[in-house]
XYZ file of C-alpha atoms in Angstrom:
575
model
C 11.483 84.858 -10.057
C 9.107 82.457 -9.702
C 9.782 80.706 -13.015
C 13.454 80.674 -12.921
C 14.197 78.325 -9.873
C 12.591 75.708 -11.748
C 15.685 76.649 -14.501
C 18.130 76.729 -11.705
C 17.321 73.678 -10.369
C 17.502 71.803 -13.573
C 21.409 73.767 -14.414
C 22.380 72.409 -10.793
C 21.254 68.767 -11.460
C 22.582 68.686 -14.652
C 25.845 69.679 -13.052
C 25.717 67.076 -10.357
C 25.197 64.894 -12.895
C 27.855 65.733 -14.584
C 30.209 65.386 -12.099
C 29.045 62.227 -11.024
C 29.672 60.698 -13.991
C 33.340 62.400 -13.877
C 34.109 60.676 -10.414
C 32.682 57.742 -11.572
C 34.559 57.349 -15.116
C 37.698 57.877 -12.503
C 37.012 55.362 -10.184
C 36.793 52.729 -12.503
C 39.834 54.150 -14.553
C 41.693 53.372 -11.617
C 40.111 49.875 -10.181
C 41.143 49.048 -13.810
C 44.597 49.609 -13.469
C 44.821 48.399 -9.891
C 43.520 45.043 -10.892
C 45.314 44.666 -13.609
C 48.462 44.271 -11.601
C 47.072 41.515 -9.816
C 47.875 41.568 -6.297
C 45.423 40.955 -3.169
C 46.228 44.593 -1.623
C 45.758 46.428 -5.464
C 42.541 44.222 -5.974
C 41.067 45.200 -2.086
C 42.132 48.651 -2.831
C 40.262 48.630 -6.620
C 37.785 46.957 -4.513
C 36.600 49.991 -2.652
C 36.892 52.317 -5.526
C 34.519 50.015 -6.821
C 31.632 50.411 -4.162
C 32.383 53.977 -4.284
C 31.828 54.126 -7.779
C 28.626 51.736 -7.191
C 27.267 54.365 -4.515
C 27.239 57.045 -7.143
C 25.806 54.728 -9.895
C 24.132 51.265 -8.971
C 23.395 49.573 -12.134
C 26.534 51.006 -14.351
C 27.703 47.371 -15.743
C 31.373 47.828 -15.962
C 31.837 48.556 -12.418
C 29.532 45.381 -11.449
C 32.019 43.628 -13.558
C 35.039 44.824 -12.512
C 33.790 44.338 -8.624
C 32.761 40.728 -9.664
C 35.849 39.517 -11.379
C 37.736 41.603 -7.930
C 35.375 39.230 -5.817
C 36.540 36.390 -7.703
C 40.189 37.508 -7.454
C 40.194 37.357 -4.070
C 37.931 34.298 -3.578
C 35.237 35.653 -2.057
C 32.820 33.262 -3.477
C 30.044 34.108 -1.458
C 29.965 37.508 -2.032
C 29.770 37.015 -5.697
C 27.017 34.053 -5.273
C 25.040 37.013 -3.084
C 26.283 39.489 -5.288
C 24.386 37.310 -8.348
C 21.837 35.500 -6.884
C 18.973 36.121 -9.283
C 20.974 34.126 -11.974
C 21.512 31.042 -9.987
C 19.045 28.198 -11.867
C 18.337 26.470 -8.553
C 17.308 29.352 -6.476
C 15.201 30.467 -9.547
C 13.705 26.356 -9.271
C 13.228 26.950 -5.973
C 11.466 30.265 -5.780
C 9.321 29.039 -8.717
C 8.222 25.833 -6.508
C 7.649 27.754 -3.076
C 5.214 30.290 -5.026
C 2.490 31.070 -3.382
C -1.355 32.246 -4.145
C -0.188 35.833 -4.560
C 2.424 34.958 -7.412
C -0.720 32.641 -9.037
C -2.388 36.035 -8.872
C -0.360 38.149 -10.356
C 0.978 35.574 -12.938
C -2.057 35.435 -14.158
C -2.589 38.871 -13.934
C 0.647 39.468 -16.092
C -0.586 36.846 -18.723
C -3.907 39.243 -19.083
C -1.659 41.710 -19.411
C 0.444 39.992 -22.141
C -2.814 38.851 -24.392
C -4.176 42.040 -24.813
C -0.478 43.275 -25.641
C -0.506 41.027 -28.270
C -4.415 41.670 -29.175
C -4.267 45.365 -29.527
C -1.033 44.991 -32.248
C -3.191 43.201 -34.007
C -6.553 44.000 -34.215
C -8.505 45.303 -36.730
C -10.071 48.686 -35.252
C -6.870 50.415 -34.863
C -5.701 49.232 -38.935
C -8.254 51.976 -39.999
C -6.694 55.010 -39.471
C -3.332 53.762 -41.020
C -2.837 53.347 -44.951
C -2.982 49.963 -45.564
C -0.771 50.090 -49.054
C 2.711 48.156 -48.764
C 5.818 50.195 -47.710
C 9.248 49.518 -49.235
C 12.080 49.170 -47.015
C 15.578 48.181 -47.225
C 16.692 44.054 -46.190
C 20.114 45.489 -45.233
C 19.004 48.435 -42.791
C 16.235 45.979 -41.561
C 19.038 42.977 -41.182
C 21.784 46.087 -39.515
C 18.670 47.114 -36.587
C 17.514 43.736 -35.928
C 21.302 42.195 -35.030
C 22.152 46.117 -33.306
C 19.050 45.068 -31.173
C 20.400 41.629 -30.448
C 23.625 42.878 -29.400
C 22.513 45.113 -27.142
C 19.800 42.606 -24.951
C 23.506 40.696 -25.145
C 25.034 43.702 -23.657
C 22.342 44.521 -21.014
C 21.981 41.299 -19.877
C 26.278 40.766 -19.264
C 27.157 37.563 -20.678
C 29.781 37.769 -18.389
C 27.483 36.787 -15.010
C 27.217 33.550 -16.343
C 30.920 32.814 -16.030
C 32.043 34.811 -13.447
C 29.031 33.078 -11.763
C 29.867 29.918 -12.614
C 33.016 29.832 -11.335
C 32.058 31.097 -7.899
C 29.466 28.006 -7.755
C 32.016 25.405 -8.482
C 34.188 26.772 -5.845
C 30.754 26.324 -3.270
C 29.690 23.143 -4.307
C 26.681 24.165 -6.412
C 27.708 22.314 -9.577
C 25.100 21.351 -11.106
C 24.814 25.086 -11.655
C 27.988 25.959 -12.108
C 28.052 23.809 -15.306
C 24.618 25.125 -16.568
C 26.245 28.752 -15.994
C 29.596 27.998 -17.705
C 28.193 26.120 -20.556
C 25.779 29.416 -20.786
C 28.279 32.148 -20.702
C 30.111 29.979 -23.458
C 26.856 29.734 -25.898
C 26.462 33.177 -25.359
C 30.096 34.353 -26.332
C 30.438 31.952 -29.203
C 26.899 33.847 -30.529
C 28.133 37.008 -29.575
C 31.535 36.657 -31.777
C 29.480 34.560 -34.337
C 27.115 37.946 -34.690
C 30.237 40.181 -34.918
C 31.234 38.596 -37.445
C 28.351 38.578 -39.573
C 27.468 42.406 -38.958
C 31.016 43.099 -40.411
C 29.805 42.764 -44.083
C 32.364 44.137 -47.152
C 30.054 47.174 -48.096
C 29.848 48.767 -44.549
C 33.523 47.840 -43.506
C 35.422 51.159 -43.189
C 39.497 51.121 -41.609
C 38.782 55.154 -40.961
C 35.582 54.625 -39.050
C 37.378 51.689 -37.061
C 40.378 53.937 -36.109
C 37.773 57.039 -34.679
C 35.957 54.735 -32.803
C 38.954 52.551 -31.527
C 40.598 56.114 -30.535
C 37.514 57.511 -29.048
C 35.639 55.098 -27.086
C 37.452 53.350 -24.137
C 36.624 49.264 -24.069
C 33.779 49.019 -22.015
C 34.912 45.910 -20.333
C 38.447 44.783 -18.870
C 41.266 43.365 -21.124
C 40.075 39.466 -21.273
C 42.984 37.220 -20.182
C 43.666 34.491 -23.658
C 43.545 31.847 -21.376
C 40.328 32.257 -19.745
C 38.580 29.777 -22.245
C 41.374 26.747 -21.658
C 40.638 27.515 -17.659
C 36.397 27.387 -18.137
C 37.116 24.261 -20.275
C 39.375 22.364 -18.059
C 36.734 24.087 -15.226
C 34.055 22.071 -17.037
C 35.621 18.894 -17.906
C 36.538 18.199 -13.948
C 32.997 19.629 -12.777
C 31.027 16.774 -15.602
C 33.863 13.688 -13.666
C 32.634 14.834 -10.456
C 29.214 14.435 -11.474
C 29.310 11.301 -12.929
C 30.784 9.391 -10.364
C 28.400 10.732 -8.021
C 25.688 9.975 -10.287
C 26.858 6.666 -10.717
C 27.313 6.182 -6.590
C 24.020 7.425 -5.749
C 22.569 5.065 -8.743
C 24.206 1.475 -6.767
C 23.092 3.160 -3.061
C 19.484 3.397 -4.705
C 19.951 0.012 -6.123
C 20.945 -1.479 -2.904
C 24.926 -1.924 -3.847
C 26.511 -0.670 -1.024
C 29.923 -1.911 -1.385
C 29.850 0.212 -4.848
C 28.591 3.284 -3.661
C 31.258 3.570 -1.375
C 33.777 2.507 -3.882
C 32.532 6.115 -5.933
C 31.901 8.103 -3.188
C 35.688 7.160 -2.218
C 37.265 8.039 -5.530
C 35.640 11.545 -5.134
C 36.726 12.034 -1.736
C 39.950 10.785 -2.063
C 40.838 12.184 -5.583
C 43.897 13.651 -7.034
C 42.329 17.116 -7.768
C 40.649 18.679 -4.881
C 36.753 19.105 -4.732
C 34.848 22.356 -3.202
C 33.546 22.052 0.138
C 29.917 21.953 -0.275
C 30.406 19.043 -3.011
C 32.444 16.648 -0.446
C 30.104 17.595 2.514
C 27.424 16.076 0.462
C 29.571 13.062 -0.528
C 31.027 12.398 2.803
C 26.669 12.497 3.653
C 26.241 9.934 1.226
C 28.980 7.587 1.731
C 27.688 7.468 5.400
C 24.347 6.222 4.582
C 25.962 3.768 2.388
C 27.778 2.501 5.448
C 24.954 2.351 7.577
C 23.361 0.258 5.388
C 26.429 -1.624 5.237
C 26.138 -2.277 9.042
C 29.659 -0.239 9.039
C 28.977 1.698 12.207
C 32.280 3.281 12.876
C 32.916 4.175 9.785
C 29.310 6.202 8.685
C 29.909 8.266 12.345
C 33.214 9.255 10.836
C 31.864 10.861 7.991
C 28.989 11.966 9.754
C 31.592 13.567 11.614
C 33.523 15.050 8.984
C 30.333 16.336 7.374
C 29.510 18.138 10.037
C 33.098 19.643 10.434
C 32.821 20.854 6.709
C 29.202 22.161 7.391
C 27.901 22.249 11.167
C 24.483 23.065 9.950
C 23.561 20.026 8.447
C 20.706 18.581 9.780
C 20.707 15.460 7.928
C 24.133 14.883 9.354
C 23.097 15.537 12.703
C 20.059 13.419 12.322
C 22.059 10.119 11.108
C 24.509 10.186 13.841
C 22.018 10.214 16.718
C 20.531 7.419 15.110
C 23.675 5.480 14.560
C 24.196 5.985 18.357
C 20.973 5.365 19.465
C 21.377 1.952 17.537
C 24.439 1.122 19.800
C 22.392 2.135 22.911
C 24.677 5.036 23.365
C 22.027 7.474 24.769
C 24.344 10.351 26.374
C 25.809 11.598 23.279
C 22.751 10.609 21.439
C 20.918 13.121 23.667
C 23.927 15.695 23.031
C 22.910 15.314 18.925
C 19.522 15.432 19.610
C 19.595 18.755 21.779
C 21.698 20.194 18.994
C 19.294 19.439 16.445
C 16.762 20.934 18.411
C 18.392 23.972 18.930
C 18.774 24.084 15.269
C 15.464 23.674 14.305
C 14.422 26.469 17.177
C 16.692 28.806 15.123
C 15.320 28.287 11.826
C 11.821 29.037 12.859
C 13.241 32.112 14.833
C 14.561 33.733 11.596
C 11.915 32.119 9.696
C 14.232 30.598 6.845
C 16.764 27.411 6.495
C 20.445 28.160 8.077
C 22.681 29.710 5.828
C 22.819 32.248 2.449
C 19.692 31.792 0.054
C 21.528 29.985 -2.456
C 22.541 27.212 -0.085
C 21.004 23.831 -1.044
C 19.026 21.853 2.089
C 17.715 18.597 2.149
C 14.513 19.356 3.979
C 12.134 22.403 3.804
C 11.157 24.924 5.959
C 7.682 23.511 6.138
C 8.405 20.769 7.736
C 10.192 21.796 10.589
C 7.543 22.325 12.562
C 6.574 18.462 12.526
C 10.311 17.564 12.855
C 10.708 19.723 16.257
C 7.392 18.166 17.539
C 8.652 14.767 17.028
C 11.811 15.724 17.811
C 11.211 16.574 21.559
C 8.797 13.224 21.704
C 11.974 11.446 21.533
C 14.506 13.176 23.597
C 11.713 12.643 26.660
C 11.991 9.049 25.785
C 15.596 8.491 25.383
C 16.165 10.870 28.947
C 13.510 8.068 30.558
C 15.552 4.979 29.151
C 18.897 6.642 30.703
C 17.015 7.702 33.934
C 15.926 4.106 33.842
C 19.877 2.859 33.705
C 20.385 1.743 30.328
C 23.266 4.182 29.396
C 25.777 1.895 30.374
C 24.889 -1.063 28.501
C 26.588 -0.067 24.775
C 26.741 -2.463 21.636
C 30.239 -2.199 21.205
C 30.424 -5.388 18.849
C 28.172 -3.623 16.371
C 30.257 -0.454 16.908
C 34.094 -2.402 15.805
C 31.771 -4.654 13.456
C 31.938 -7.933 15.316
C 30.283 -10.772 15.994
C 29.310 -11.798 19.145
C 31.749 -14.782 20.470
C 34.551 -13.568 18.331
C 37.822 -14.769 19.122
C 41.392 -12.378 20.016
C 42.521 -12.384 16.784
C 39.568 -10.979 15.170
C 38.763 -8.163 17.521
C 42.506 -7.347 17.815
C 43.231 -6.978 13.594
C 38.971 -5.220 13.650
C 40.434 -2.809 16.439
C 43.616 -1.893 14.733
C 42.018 -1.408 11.073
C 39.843 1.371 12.948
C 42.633 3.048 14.894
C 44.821 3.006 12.225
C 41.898 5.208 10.108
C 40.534 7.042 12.457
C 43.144 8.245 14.420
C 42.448 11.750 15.827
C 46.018 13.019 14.599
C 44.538 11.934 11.125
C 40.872 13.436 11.495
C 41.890 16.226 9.360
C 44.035 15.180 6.365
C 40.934 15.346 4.605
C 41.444 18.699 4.407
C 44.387 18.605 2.312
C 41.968 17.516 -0.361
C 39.006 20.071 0.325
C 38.563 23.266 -1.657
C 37.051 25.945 1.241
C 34.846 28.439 0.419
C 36.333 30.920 2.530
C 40.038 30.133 3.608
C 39.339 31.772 6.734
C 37.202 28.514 7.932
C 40.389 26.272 7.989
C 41.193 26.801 11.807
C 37.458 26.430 12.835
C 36.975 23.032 10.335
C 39.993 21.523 11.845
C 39.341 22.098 15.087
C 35.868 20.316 14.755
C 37.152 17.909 13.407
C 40.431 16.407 15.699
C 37.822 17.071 17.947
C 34.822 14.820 16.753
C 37.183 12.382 15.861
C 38.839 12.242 19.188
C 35.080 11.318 20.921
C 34.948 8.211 18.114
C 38.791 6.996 19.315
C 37.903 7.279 22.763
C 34.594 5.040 22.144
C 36.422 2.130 20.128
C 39.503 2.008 22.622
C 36.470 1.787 25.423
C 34.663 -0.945 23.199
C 37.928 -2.360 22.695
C 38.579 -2.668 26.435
C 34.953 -4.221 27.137
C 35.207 -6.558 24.163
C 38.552 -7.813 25.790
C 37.059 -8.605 29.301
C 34.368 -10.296 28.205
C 36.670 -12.285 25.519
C 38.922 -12.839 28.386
C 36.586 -14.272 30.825
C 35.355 -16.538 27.763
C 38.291 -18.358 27.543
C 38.605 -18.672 31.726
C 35.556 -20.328 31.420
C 36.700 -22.666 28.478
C 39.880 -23.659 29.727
C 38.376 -24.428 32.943
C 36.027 -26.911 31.318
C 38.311 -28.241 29.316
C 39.514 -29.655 32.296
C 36.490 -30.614 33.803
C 36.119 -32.759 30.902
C 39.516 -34.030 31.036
C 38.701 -35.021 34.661
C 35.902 -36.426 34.210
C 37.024 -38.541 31.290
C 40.185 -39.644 33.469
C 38.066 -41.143 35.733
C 35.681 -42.784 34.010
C 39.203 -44.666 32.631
C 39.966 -45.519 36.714
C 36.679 -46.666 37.039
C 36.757 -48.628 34.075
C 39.920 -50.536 33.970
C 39.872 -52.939 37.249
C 36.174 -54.372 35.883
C 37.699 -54.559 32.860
C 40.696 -57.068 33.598
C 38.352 -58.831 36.212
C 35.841 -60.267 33.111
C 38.773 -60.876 32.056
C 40.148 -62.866 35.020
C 36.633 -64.420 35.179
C 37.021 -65.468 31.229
C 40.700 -67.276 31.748
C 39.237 -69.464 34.860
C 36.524 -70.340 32.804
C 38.855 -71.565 30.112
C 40.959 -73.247 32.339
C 38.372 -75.216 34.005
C 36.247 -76.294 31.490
C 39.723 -78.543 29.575
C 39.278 -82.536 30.184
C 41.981 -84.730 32.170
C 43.286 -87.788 30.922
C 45.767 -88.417 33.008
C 47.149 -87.787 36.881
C 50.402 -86.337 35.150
C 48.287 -84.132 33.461
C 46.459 -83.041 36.550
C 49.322 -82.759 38.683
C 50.610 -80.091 36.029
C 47.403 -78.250 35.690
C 47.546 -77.676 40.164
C 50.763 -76.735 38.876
C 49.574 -74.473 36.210
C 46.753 -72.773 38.086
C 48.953 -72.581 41.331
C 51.250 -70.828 38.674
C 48.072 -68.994 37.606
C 47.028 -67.834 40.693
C 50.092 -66.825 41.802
C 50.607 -64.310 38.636
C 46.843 -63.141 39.098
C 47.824 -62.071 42.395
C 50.625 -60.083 41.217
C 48.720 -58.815 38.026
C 46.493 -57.438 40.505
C 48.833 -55.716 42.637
C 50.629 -54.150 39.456
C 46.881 -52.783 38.747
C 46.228 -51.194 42.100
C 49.874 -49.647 41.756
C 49.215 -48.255 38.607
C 45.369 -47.082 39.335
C 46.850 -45.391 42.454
C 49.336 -43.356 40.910
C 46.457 -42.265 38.862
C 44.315 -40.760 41.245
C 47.591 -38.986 42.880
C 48.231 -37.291 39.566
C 44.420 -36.688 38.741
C 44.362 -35.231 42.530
C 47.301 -32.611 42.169
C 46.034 -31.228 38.893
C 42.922 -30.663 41.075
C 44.970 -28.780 43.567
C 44.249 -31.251 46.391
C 46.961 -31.138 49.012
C 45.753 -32.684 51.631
C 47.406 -35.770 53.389
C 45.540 -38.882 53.471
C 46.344 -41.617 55.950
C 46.684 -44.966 54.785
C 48.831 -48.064 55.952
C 51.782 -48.611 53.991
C 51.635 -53.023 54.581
C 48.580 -52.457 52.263
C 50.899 -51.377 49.312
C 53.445 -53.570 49.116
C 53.561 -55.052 46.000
């Protein structure tokens, strides 16, 4: 009795076993058929068949296939990045560089381990016992077990991770490995059918053996649609343009050419084809900085903006638009940034990793975010002293439109309207149009951050615009109103002028006329003639004068405003 439960035991596990493998062999019989009809409620429903079938058998590779390629069906991109992790090059990179002292350890343990495999096969003590006389052997059975041995590694490792992979991490943004995947799963297919060809040699081609195993063994993986090559290769080709031109941009912003950068950062933004959401969130990060450097001020908080609308986790975003309103002394939503960022950096310590899945690319590392939060809280003390201290209200707003300071109407007026008309908040999201999301369940949420972003940049230029106005405004007050101070001022100096002006005058003709010799009495009594004559015309020369002068003053004194009456006696201005 004793030694038959053992026997029963091993009868009801082989049983279990058995049907296992039944229920499973269903399950994907029929996720097979449902997908193949390619519809989103038959994929969701093949779907869960799937995971059922997974629950029963974990590592069986046709069912991680089919669940991938259902994944990928129903663009759930991040559940096939999670799903395939381990084969993602830059979390590999990454992993490799955040090793620690353990992993030294047992890397080095595992090389040990490696030399003496290699030692032991061949060393010398252990050739004794065995006959050391050559063996014949066949090329052709050797040449059939090496390539049955390479085709199964290509089996167990799935060639087709790479490209279902791939395509999953152009859709997020990560393309840099999305092309190293692709171009993978294509070297390994074109070796795989280059080997199947070669193993199908004359002597050891048989039609009857093809038609028993063609009739006996199901295809182990799904029917392969003809024009999956033509979509990885157009999938390619677009993914190696993208990454050029940003190459190229981020080669003039390191060299200091600003206006270029842009220029390639806005071809990629504003491109025919859409680009995946991660991708243009990094773009849109870029472009700002090239902005900034720019001295554009309005225009890198825009994209800080929509940066942050594509991916409210970005801390580099975050960081750049505090600074860009710190720069225009606007402290209160500076503060609001900063107090986000800090809240930020208070959750990534709690869970004790960087926001987001593990394949998710970050510009800073977990590392330093303690020194980041410690300087971080320096500052918002200081900025909450400056505003306590009253210099909230005193914004740049010139440096904000992108103005100089004693600009004219004109210039602020076309500056202003060249904003509004781009960053208008019933425009904040057209950029949309040309974003691939990850998850199509984000567009509400993305939208709605940001019109509403956007809407807190309109309402700061039409407030700069306002201030900019007044103080244009009172400019030209004060310019028109010494304009005519100077017009006074010169029309009196004229007043002034003209009476000693015709009196050296005066003084020069009685010289003249004194200084001629007589001859004769006729010719004296016509020179008393002449300067009775003379007199009597510089009296009325002089009256015409004080006339004139006078009317003068009166007009002088009513552009002044002076309406006061002044007495005078009229026998004094007769003429």
């Amino acid at each position: 009795m004793v030694a038959a439960s053992p026997r029963l035991s091993a009868c009801e596990k082989k049983h279990w076993w058995l049907s296992n493998r039944k229920m499973v062999d269903k399950y994907i019989k029929d996720s097979r058929n449902l997908i193949a009809s390619q519809e989103q409620s038959e994929v969701a429903s093949a779907l869960s068949l799937l995971d059922a079938a997974l629950a029963l058998s974990p590592r069986l590779e046709q069912a991680l296939e089919l669940k991938a390629r259902a994944l990928l069906y129903l663009r759930r991109f991040k559940d096939v990045a999670d799903m395939l992790q381990d084969y993602i090059p830059s979390l590999k990179m990454a992993n490799e560089d955040s090793g620690s002292l353990s992993s030294e350890n047992s890397s080095q343990q595992l090389s040990r381990e490696r030399v003496k495999l290699l030692g032991s096969g061949n060393s010398s003590s252990e050739s004794e016992g065995r006959d050391p006389s050559f063996k014949c052997f066949s090329v052709s059975d050797l040449k059939k077990k090496v390539m049955a041995g390479l085709c199964k590694n290509c089996e167990k490792d799935g060639q087709w991770r790479y490209l279902v992979l791939g395509q999953a991490c152009s859709h997020l943004g990560l393309l840099e490995d999305a092309m190293a995947l692709l171009q993978t799963g294509k070297r390994l297919a074109t070796a795989a059918f280059r080997r199947e060809s070669i193993c199908w040699s004359d002597d050891s081609f048989s039609i009857s053996s093809m038609i028993t195993i063609s009739t006996t063994t199901p295809p182990s993986t799904p029917p392969r649609d003809p024009t999956d090559s033509e979509t990885v290769n157009q999938l390619l080709s677009h993914i190696k343009l993208l990454l050029r031109r940003k190459t190229a941009a981020i080669a003039a912003l390191d060299a200091g050419l600003y206006s270029e950068a842009i220029r390639h950062f806005t071809k990629i933004v504003d491109g025919r084809r859409g680009a995946p959401q991660g991708f243009l969130a990094e773009c849109y990060m870029h472009r700002a900085t090239a902005y900034r450097s720019a001295g554009r001020i309005a225009e890198s908080i825009a994209d800080c903006n929509r940066t942050l609308a594509l991916d409210p986790a970005c801390i580099q975003a975050l960081d750049t638009r505090a600074s860009l309103l710190e720069t225009i002394r606007c402290l209160p939503d500076c503060l609001h940034d900063l107090e986000h960022l800090k809240l930020l950096y208070n959750s990534i310590l709690r869970d004790r990793k960087l926001p987001g899945p593990a394949w998710k690319q970050h510009n800073v590392r977990y590392r330093e975010i303690p020194g980041k939060l410690c300087a971080l809280t320096s500052k918002i003390q200081q900025l909450k002293q400056r505003v306590a201290a009253g210099e909230s209200g005193n914004v740049d707003y010139y440096a904000l439109i992108g103005l100089r300071r004693g600009c004219s109407r004109s210039e602020l007026e076309r500056g202003h309207l060249l904003l509004c008309l781009k960053h208008k908040p019933d425009k904040a999201f057209n950029f949309i149009d040309r974003c691939e999301l990850a998850d199509d369940r984000d567009l509400d949420s993305v939208k709605d951050r940001a019109k509403m972003s956007a809407l807190l940049l309109y309402r700061l230029l039409q407030k700069g615009y306002s201030s900019v106005m007044v103080t244009i405004m009172e400019e030209e007050a004060a310019e028109r109103q010494r304009a005519k101070a100077a017009a006074a001022l010169q029309a009196a100096q004229v007043v002034v002028a003209t009476p000693i002006q015709q009196t050296q005058e005066s003084k020069l003709d009685s010289d003249s006329n004194s200084s001629s010799p007589k001859n004769s009495s006729a010719e004296a009594v016509g020179s008393t003639k002449t300067t009775t004559s003379s007199s009597s015309s510089n009296a009325a020369v002089f009256q015409g004068v004080f006339c004139r002068d006078l009317a003068v003053v009166g007009s002088l004194l009513s552009q002044v405003g002076f309406n006061r009456q002044i007495p005078m006696k009229y026998e004094a201005l007769s003429c």
